[in-house]
């Protein structure tokens, strides 16, 4: 029993997401009713309130950034990679809707996942596990998520350019600022109060679990609302999306590997860059879906499915590689390789 509990604790996010999906698909009525009620609440729906809590908690639990000045080159390259290069992968995915019969909403959800910034917590945890440059990882996730608020409206207008509803870039920007930027900055500001910072540090794990539960809640609501559409999808469509989730992450991984190698980053920065630049943020996907116009809200349950598949993919692959790329804390060498630079290995 203790082993099972430990396994649940270690895989809390994945277990929770699978459970939220399953409950929403098998018993959609409660979530569908709650989703309908939440659309009448003002000024925010229940999904938006959950998103605000997610980013408030992220700001509260964000560690202090130190020792990043020596990694300025890696910082600049990572910003360009995460905010401008990696979203381009979504363009050929959208093109598939024109040449195949795969459900368009599924492909749009996959493109949204490509467009969002890097992960808020799991990537930093993996960098820490691999003894990489945690300061670099923290500033990559902080700044890309802050700046991503301003790049996402443009990305959304491209993703939904073929739709019959125009995406208002300014309105989307306002929604994202209110739902993500303001709560994140508020959480960071509250950490300036010593008592709050101590509280957040002492209860980081429970706060993280609370944030995860907010994600589960949004997934459950959206899945319940779109249950009839999801269960009617051909199994081939879901298989294609699952395959795309793996392929996209491999593309990010290989590209980040090549860029970090070409830039000759030191070992610690190399690990942080490759891990952070090949991951995308599920909470930001949730916030983007909550900010979409009412016309698209009926498809958010569909769009979130490829986002979850992609999140699973990056957790599985990167969880293995983070351990394999673990640096020796004393020498800085990779424990699985003889060279002190992973790029020198095969």
XYZ file of C-alpha atoms in Angstrom, residues 62-72 74-75 78-79 82 117-145 268-277 279:
56
model
C 8.582 30.786 -7.665
C 12.083 30.491 -6.297
C 14.504 33.374 -6.181
C 16.547 33.708 -9.355
C 20.306 33.742 -8.770
C 23.478 33.217 -10.804
C 21.952 33.964 -14.188
C 24.153 36.783 -15.468
C 26.799 34.341 -16.681
C 24.162 32.675 -18.851
C 22.917 35.732 -20.749
C 21.632 31.121 -23.295
C 18.823 33.360 -22.018
C 16.044 30.502 -25.285
C 13.649 33.452 -25.580
C 10.511 29.393 -27.138
C 5.627 29.341 -23.566
C 7.682 26.821 -21.622
C 6.409 24.864 -18.630
C 5.997 26.596 -15.272
C 7.234 23.962 -12.845
C 8.001 20.484 -14.187
C 10.841 21.682 -16.413
C 12.558 23.503 -13.558
C 12.154 20.412 -11.372
C 13.790 18.266 -14.064
C 16.661 20.726 -14.455
C 17.164 20.602 -10.690
C 17.069 16.799 -10.779
C 19.766 16.798 -13.453
C 21.861 19.346 -11.483
C 21.581 21.855 -14.328
C 21.532 25.649 -14.048
C 18.379 26.223 -11.986
C 18.717 30.011 -12.154
C 18.696 29.872 -15.946
C 15.702 27.517 -15.933
C 13.762 29.813 -13.594
C 14.353 32.953 -15.606
C 13.528 31.155 -18.873
C 10.157 30.022 -17.526
C 9.432 33.378 -15.831
C 10.286 35.697 -18.705
C 8.887 33.540 -21.519
C 5.590 33.247 -19.666
C 24.802 23.157 -16.745
C 23.401 25.716 -19.206
C 23.210 23.002 -21.895
C 20.932 20.848 -19.735
C 18.730 23.789 -18.694
C 18.372 25.048 -22.265
C 17.502 21.688 -23.823
C 14.992 20.727 -21.122
C 13.254 24.101 -20.874
C 13.125 24.854 -24.607
C 8.672 21.757 -23.103
